[in-house]
Tab-separated table of C-alpha atoms in Angstrom:
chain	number	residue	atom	x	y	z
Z	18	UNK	CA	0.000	0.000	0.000
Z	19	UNK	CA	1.220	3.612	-0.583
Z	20	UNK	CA	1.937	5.092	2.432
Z	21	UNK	CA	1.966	9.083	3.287
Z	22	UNK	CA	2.779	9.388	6.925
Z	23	UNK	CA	2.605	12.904	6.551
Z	24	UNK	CA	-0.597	13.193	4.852
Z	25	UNK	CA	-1.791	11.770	7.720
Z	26	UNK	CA	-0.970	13.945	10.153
Z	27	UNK	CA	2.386	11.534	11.592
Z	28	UNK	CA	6.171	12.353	12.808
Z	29	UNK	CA	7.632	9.835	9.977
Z	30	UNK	CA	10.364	9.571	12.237
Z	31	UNK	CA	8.253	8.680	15.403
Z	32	UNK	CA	5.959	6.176	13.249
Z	33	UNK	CA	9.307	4.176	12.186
Z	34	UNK	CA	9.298	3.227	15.978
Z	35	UNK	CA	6.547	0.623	14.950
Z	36	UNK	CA	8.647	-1.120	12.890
Z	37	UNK	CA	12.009	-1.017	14.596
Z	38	UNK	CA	9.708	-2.207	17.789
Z	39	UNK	CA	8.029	-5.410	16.250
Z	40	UNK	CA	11.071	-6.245	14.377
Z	41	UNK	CA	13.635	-5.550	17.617
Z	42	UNK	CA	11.361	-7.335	20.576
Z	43	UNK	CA	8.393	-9.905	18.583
Z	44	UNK	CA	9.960	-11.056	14.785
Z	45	UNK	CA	13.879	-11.302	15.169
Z	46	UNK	CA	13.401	-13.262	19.132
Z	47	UNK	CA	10.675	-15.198	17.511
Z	48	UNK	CA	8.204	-14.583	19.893
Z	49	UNK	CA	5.620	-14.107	16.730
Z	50	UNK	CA	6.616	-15.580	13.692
Z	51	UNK	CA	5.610	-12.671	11.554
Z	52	UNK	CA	3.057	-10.069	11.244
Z	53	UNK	CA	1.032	-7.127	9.566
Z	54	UNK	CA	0.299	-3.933	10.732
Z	55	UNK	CA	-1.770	-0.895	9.238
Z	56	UNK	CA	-2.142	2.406	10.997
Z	57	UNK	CA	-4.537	4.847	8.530
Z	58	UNK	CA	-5.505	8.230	9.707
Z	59	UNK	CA	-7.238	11.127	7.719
Z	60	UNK	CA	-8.210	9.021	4.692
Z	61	UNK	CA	-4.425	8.365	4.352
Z	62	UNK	CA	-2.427	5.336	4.718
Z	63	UNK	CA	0.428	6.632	7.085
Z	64	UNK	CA	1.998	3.006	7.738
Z	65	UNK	CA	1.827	-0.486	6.111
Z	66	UNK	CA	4.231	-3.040	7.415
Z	67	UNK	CA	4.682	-6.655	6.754
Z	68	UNK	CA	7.348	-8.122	8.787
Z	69	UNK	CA	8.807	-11.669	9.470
Z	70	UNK	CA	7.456	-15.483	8.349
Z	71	UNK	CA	3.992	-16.568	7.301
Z	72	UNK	CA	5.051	-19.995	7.505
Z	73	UNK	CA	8.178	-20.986	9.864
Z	74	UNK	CA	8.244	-24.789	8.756
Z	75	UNK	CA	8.336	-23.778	5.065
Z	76	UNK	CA	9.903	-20.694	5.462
Z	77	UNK	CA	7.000	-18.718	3.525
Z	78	UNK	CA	7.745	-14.856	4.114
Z	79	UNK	CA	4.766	-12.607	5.532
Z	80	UNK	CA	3.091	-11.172	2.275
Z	81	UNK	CA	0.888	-8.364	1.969
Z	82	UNK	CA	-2.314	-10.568	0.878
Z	83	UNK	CA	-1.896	-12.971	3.381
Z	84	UNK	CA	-4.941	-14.586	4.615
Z	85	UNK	CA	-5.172	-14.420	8.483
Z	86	UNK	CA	-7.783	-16.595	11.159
Z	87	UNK	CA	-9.123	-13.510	12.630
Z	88	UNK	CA	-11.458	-15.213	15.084
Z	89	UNK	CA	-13.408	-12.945	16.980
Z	90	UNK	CA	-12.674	-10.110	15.127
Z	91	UNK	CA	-15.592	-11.946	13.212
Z	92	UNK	CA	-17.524	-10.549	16.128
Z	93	UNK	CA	-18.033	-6.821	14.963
Z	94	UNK	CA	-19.262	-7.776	11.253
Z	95	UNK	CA	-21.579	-10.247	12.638
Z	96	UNK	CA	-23.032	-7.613	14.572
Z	97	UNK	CA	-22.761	-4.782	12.177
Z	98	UNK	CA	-24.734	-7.205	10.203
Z	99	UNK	CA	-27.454	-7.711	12.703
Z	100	UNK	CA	-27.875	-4.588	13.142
Z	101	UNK	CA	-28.391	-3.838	9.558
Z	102	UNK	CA	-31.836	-5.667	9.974
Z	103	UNK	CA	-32.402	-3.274	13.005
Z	104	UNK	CA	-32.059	-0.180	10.730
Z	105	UNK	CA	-34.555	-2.118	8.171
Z	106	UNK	CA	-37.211	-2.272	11.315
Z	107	UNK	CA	-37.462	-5.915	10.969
Z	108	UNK	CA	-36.364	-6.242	15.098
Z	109	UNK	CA	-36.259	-3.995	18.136
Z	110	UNK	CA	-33.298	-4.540	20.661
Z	111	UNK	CA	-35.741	-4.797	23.486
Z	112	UNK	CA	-37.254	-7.861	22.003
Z	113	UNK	CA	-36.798	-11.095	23.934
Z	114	UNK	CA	-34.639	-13.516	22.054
Z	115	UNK	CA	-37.693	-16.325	22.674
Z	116	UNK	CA	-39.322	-14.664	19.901
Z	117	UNK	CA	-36.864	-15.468	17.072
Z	118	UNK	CA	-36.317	-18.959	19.109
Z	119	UNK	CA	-39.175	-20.233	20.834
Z	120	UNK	CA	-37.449	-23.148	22.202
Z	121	UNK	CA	-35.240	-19.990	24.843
Z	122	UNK	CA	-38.880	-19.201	26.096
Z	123	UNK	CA	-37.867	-21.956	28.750
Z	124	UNK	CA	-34.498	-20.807	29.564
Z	125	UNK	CA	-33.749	-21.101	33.245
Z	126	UNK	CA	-30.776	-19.048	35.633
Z	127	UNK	CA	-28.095	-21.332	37.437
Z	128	UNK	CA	-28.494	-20.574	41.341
Z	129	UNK	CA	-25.907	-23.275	43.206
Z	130	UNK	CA	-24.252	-26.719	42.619
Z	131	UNK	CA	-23.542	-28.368	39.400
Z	132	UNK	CA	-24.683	-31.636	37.665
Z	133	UNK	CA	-27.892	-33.539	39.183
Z	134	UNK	CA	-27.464	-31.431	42.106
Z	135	UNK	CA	-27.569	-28.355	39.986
Z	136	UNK	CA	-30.472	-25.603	41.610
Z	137	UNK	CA	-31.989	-23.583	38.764
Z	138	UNK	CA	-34.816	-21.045	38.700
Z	139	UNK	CA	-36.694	-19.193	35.527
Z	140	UNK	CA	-34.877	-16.061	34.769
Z	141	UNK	CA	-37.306	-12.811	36.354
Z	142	UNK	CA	-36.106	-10.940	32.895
Z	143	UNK	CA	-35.999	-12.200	29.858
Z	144	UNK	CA	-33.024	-12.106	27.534
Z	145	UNK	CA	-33.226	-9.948	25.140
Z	146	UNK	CA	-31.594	-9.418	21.517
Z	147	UNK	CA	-29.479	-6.372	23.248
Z	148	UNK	CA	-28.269	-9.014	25.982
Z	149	UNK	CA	-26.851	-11.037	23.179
Z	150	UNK	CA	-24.744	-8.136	21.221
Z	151	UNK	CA	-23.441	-6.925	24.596
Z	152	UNK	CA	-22.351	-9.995	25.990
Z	153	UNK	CA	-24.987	-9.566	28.809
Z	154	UNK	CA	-27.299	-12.039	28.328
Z	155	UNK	CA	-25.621	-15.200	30.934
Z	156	UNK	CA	-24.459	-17.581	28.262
Z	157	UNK	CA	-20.634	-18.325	28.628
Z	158	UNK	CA	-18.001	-20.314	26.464
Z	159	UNK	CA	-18.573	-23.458	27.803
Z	160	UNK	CA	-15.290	-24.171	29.214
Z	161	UNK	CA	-14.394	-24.238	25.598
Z	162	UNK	CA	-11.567	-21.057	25.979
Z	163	UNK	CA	-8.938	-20.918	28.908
Z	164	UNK	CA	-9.772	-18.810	31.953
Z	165	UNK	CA	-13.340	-19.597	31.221
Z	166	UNK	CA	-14.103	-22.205	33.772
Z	167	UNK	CA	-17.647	-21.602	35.320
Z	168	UNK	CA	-20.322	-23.762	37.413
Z	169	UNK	CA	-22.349	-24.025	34.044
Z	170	UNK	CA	-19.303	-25.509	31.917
Z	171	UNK	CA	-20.236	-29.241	32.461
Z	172	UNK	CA	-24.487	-28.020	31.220
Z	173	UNK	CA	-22.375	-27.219	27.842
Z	174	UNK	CA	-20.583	-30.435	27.480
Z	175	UNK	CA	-23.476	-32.549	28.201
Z	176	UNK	CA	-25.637	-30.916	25.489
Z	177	UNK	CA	-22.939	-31.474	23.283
Z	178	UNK	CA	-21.988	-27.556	22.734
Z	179	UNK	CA	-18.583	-27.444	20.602
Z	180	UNK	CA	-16.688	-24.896	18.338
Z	181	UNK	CA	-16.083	-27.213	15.590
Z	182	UNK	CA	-19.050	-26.246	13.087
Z	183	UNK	CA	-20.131	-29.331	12.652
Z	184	UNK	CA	-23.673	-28.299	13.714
Z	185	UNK	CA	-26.115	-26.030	11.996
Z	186	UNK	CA	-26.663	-22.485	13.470
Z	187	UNK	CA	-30.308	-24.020	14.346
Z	188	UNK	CA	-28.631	-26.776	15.910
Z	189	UNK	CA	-26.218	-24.973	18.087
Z	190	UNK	CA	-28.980	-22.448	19.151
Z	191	UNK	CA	-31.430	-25.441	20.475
Z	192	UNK	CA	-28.541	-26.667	22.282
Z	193	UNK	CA	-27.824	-23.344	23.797
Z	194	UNK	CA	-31.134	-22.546	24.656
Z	195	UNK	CA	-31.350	-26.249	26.824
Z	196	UNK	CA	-28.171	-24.851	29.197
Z	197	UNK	CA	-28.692	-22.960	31.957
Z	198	UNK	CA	-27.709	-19.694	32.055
Z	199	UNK	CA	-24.799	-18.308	34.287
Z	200	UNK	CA	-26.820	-14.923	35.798
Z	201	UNK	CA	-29.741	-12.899	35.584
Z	202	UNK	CA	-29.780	-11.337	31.931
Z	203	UNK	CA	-28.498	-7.821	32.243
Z	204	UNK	CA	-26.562	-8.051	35.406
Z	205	UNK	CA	-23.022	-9.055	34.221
Z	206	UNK	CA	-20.951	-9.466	31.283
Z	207	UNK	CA	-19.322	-12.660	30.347
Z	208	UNK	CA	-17.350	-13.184	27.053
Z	209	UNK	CA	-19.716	-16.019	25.256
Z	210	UNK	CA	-21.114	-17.867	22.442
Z	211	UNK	CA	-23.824	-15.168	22.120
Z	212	UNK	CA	-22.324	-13.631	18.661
Z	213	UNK	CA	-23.020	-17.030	17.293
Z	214	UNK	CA	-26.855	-16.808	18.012
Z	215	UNK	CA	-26.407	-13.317	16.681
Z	216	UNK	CA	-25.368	-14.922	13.430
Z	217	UNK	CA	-28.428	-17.297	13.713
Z	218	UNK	CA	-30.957	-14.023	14.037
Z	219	UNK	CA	-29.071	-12.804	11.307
Z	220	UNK	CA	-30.339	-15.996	8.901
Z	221	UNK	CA	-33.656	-16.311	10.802
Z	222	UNK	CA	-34.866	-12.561	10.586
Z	223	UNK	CA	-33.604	-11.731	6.710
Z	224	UNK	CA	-34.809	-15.431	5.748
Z	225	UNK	CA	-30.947	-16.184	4.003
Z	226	UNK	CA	-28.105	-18.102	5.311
Z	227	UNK	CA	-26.298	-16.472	7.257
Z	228	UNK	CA	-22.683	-16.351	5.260
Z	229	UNK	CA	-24.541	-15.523	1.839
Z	230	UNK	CA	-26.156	-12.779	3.546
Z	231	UNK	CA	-22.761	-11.446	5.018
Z	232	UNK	CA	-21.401	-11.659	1.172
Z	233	UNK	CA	-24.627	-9.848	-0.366
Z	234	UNK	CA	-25.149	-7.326	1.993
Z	235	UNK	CA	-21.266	-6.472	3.535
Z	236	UNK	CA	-18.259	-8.301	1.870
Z	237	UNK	CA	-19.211	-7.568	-1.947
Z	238	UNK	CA	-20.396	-3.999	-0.938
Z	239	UNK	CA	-17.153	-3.666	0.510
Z	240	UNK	CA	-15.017	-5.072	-1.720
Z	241	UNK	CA	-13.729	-7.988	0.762
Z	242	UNK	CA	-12.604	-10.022	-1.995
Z	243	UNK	CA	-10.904	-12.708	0.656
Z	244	UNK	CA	-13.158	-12.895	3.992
Z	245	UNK	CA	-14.988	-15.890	4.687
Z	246	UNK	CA	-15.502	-18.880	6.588
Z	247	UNK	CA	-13.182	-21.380	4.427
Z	248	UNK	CA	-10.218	-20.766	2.388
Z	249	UNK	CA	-10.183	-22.068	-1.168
Z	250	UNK	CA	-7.373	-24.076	-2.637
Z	251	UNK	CA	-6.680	-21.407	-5.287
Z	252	UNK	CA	-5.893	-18.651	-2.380
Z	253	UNK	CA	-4.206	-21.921	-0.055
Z	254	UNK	CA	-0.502	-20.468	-0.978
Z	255	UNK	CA	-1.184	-16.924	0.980
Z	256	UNK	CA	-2.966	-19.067	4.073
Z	257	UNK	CA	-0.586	-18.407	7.005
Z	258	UNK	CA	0.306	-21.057	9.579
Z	259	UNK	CA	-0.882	-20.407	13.269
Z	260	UNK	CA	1.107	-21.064	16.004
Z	261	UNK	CA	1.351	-21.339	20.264
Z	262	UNK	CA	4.337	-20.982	22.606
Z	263	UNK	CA	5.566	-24.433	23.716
Z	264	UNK	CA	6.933	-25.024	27.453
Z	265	UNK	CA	10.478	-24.203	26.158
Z	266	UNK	CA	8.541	-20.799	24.666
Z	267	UNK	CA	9.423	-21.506	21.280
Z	268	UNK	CA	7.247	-21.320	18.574
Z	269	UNK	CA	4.999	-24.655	17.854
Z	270	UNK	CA	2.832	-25.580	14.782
Z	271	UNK	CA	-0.652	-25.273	15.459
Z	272	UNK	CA	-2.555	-25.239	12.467
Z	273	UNK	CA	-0.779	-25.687	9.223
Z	274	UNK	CA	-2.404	-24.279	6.266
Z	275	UNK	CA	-2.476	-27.226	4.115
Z	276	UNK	CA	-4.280	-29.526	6.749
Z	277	UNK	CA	-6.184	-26.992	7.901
Z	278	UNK	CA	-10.422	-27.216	9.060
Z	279	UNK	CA	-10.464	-23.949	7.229
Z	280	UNK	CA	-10.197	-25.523	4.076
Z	281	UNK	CA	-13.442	-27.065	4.151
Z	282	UNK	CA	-16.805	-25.049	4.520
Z	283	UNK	CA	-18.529	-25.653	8.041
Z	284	UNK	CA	-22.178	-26.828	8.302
Z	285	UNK	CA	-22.236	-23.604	10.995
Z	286	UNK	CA	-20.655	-20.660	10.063
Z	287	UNK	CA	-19.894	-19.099	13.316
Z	288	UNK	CA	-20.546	-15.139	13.760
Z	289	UNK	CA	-18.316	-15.650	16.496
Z	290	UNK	CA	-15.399	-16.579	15.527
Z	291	UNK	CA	-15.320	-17.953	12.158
Z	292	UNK	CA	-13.683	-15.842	9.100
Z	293	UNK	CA	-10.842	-15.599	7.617
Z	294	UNK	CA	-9.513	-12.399	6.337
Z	295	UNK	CA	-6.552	-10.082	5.076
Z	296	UNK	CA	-5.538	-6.774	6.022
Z	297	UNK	CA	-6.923	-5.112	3.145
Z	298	UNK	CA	-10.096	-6.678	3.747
Z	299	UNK	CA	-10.001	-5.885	7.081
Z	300	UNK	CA	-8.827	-2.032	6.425
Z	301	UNK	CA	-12.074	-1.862	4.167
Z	302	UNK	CA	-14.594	-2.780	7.196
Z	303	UNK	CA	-12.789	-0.350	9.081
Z	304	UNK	CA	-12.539	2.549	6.537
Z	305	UNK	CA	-16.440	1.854	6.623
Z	306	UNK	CA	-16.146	2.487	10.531
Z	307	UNK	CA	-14.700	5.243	10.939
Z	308	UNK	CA	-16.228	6.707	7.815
Z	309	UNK	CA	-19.655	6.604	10.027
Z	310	UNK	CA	-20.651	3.389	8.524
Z	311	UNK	CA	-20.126	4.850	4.353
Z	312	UNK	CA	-18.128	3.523	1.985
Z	313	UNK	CA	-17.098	4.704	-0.922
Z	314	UNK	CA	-20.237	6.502	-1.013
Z	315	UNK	CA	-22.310	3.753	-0.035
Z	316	UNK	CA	-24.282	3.879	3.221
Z	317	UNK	CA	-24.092	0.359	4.711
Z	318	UNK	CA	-24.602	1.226	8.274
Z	319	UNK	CA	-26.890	4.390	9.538
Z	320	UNK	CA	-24.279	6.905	11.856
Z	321	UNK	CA	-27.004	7.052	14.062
Z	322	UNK	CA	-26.684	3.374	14.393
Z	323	UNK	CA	-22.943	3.047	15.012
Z	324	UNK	CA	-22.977	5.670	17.142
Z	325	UNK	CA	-25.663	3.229	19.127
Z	326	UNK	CA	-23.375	0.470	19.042
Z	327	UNK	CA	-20.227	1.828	19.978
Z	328	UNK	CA	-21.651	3.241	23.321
Z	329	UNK	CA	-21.116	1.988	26.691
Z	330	UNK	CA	-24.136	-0.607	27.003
Z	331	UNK	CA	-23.151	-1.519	30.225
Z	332	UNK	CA	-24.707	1.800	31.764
Z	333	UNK	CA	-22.343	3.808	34.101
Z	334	UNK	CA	-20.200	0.340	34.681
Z	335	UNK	CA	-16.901	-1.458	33.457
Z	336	UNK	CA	-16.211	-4.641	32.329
Z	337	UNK	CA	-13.885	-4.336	35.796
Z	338	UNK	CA	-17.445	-4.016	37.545
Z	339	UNK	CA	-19.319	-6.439	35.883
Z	340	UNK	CA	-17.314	-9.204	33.875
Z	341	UNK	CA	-17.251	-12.781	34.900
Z	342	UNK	CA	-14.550	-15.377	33.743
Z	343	UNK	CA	-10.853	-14.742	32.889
Z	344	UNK	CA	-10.324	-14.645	29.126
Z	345	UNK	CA	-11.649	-11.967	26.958
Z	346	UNK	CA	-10.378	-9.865	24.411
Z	347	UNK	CA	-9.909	-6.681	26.210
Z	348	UNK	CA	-8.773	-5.799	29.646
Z	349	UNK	CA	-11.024	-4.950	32.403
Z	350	UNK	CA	-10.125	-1.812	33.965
Z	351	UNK	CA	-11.688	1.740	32.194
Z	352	UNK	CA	-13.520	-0.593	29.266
Z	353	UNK	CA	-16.559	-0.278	28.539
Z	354	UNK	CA	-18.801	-2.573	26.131
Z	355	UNK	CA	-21.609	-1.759	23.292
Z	356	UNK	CA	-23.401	-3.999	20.651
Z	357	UNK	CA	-20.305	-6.000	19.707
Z	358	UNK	CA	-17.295	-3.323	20.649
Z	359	UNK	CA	-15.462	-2.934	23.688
Z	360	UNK	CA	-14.668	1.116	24.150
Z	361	UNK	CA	-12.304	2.831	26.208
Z	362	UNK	CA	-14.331	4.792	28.839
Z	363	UNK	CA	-11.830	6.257	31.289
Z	364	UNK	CA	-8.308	6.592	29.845
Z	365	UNK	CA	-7.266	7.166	33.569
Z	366	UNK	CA	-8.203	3.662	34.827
Z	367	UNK	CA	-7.159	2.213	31.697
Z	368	UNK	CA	-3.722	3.606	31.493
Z	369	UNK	CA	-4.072	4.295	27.819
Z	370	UNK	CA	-4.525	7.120	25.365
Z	371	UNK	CA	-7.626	7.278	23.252
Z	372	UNK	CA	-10.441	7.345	25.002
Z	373	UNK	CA	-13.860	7.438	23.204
Z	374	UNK	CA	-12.611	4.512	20.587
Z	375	UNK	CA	-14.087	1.050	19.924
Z	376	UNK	CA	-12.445	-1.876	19.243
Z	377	UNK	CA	-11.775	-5.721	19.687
Z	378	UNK	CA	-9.765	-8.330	18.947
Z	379	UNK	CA	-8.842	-12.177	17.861
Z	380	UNK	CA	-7.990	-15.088	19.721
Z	381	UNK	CA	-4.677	-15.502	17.325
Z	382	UNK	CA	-3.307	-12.168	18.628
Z	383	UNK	CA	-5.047	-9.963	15.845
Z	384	UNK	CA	-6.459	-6.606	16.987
Z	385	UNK	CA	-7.966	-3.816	15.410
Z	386	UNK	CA	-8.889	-0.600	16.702
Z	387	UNK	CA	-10.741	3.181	15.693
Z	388	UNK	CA	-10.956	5.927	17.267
Z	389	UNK	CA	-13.549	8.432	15.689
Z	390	UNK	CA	-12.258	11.944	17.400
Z	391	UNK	CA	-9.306	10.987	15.203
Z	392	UNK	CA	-10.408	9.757	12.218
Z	393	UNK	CA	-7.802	6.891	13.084
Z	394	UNK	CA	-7.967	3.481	12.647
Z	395	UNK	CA	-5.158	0.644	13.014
Z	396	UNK	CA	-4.993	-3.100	12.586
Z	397	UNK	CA	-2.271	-5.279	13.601
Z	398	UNK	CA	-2.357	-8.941	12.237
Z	399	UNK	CA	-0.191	-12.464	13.082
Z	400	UNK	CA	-1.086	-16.185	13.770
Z	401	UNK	CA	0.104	-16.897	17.234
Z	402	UNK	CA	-2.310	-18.459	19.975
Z	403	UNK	CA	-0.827	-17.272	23.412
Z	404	UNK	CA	0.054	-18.819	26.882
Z	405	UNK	CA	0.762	-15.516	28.001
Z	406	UNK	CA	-0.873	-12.270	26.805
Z	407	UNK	CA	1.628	-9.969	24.913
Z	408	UNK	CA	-0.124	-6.417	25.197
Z	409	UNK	CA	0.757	-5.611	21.388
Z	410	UNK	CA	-2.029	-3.112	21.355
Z	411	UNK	CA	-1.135	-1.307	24.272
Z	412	UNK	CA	2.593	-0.908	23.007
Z	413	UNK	CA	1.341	-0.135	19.383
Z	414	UNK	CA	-1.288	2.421	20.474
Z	415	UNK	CA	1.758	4.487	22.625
Z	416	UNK	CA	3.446	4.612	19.652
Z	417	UNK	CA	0.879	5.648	17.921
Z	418	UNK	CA	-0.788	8.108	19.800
Z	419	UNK	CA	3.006	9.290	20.226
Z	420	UNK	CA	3.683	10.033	16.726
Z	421	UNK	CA	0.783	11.939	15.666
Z	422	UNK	CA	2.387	15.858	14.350
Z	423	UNK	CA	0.034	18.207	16.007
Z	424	UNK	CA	1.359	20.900	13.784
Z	425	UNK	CA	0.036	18.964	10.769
C-alpha cells in the first residue's frame, strides 16, 4: 500500500518506531513468527508493514495478501450485520430472544451446585436481543476457551456444545437454549457464544443463510474479496500457519495451512469466531467504521446506528465491575462494552490514550482498533495463539498516539 505518513498527520520519524519495535522485541526473538500492521488516519495510509514469516516450517515470508484466522474479530461484522436488519425495522433490541427462538422461552438461571445437584430457577427478565450483542445475556463459552471455567461448563458439554461447526446455526442455538444460564440477563458481562446466536438471528430474521447474507449485503459492498468462513485451494498459498508458545517458549505448529479445518466449509458458520480475512479486507470494514458506517459513497450502516453500538451498554459500569470469567479480548479496567465493541471509557483507569474509541480483537493475537475523534484506525495482524498475553495493542497504540504531528 502507498503510504503518506505525513498526509496523515504523523512524525515519519516517530511512526518508524513501529517497525524497529516489532522487528527488535516480537519477529527477530521469535516470539511471533511474523506479522502485519496498518495504521490509517485522515483518509491516508500513514503506515503499512509486513514483517517476518507466514510460515516458519516452510519458510513462507509474511506477504501483503496474506490470509489471516481472525477469530473474533468476526464478532463486529456479525453484529454490524445484525444490526443492519435493526435499521430495516425488521427487530427492536428490546425484544426477547424467545421470539426469534421459541425453544429460549424456557431458559432457566443457574443458582448453586452443578450436575444432578444443579439448583436452577426461571430467569425474572428475559433475555433480550441487546443481551446477546453486549455480551450480557448469561451464556458463557462453555469451558471451551482458557480462563473460562464456570459452574455451568459441564451443562455445555453434556448438550454437546462445541466450536467445531459441525452443527447447523439451528442446531447450536437449540442446544444453547437447553443450558442454563450463568446470571440474571443484564446483570453481568461474560465473554460467550452469544455472537453465534447473533449470526443465527441474522439468517432467521432476513430469511438467508447467514454467510450468503454477510457476502450480499457487507463483503461484496465492501469489496472484501478474501473474507470468509473457508479458504479455497486457489488462495491456499497466501494461508498463514498459526502457532502457540511451547513449554520451552518456542514457537509450535498449530494449524498448518495445508491440513487446515479452514479448508473445508462448516455446516455452521460461526458469527463468532469464524472468518478468515486479510488486512486489506479488514482495512475496508474499518474505513467503513470510521467513515460513520459509508463507503465509498455507499451507506451500509446508519451513523445514528454506530454511534448506538459503539456506546457503553453496560450503563455507568466497566467490564472491571461487571465481567465474569478470565479470558476476553480486552482488559477490564476503564472498558466499557456496546453492541459487539469494547470502548475505552476512562483513559485514567485504563492507562491508555484514546479514550472514546471502539475496538476488539482475535484469539490468534489480531487486533484492530478506531478511534472516531481521530479519524484513526489501526490493525495489527499475526497467527500466534498465546500462553501468556503480549499487550501488542497497548505498546502499538503508545506509539501511535506518540507520533501523531500536532502541527500537521
Amino acid at each position: 500500500m502507498e503510504t503518506n505518513p505525513t498526509g496523515a498527520g504523523f512524525s515519519k520519524n516517530k511512526l518508524d518506531r513501529l517497525r524497529i519495535h516489532l522487528q527488535e522485541h516480537y519477529i527477530t526473538p521469535q516470539k511471533i513468527p511474523g506479522c502485519r500492521l496498518l495504521v490509517a488516519r485522515r483518509g491516508c495510509v500513514a503506515s503499512s508493514l509486513t514483517l517476518g514469516l507466514m510460515d516458519l516450517e516452510r519458510k513462507l515470508p509474511m506477504r501483503d495478501d496474506t490470509i489471516f484466522r481472525i477469530y473474533s474479530m468476526t464478532k463486529p461484522i456479525t453484529s454490524i450485520a445484525l444490526m443492519m436488519l435493526f435499521e430495516e425495522g425488521r427487530f427492536q433490541l428490546s425484544d426477547p430472544v424467545a421470539k426469534f427462538i421459541p425453544s429460549w422461552s424456557a431458559q432457566r438461571v443457574w443458582v448453586e451446585g452443578s450436575g444432578e445437584a444443579m439448583t436452577t430457577r426461571p430467569p425474572k427478565t428475559a433475555m433480550t436481543i441487546q443481551h446477546l450483542l453486549s455480551h450480557t445475556a448469561g451464556l458463557t463459552y462453555g469451558g471451551l476457551l482458557p480462563g473460562m471455567e464456570l459452574p455451568v461448563d459441564a451443562a455445555y458439554q453434556r448438550a454437546g456444545v462445541t466450536r467445531t461447526g459441525s452443527d447447523t446455526l439451528e442446531s447450536l442455538a437449540e442446544k444453547l437454549g437447553s443450558v442454563p444460564l450463568l446470571y440474571e440477563p443484564g446483570t453481568r458481562w461474560s465473554y460467550s457464544l452469544a455472537t453465534d446466536i447473533c449470526g443465527y438471528l441474522v439468517e432467521q430474521i432476513s430469511g438467508q443463510p447467514f454467510d450468503e447474507f454477510l457476502k450480499k449485503h457487507l463483503f461484496e459492498p465492501l469489496e472484501m474479496h478474501d473474507t470468509d468462513f473457508c479458504v479455497p485451494d486457489s488462495a491456499l498459498s497466501r494461508f498463514a500457519a498459526c502457532y502457540v508458545r511451547g513449554a520451552d517458549k518456542r514457537l509450535q505448529l498449530q494449524d498448518d495451512p495445508l491440513e487446515s479445518p479452514y479448508r473445508y466449509r462448516p455446516t455452521g458458520p460461526s458469527g463468532a469466531g469464524g472468518l478468515v480475512s486479510t488486512m486489506e479486507d479488514y482495512a475496508k470494514f474499518c474505513t467503513m467504521l470510521v467513515g460513520n458506517g459509508n463507503y465509498n459513497g455507499l451507506q451500509l450502516i446508519g451513523r445514528n446506528t454506530l454511534k448506538l453500538m459503539t456506546q457503553n451498554h453496560l450503563g455507568t459500569k466497566s467490564l472491571a465491575q461487571m465481567a465474569v470469567g478470565g479470558f476476553s479480548e480486552t482488559s477490564n479496567e476503564g472498558v466499557g462494552f456496546g453492541l459487539g465493541f469494547a470502548s475505552t471509557i476512562d483513559a485514567v483507569a485504563s492507562g491508555t490514550v484514546g479514550e472514546g474509541d471502539f475496538y476488539w480483537g482475535g484469539y490468534a493475537s489480531t487486533h484492530f482498533w478506531v478511534d472516531p475523534a481521530e479519524e484513526l484506525f489501526v490493525i495489527f495482524m499475526t497467527q500466534l495463539i498465546p500462553s501468556s498475553t503480549f499487550n501488542f495493542r497497548g505498546q502499538i497504540r503508545n506509539i501511535v498516539y506518540g507520533a501523531i504531528d500536532e502541527s500537521a
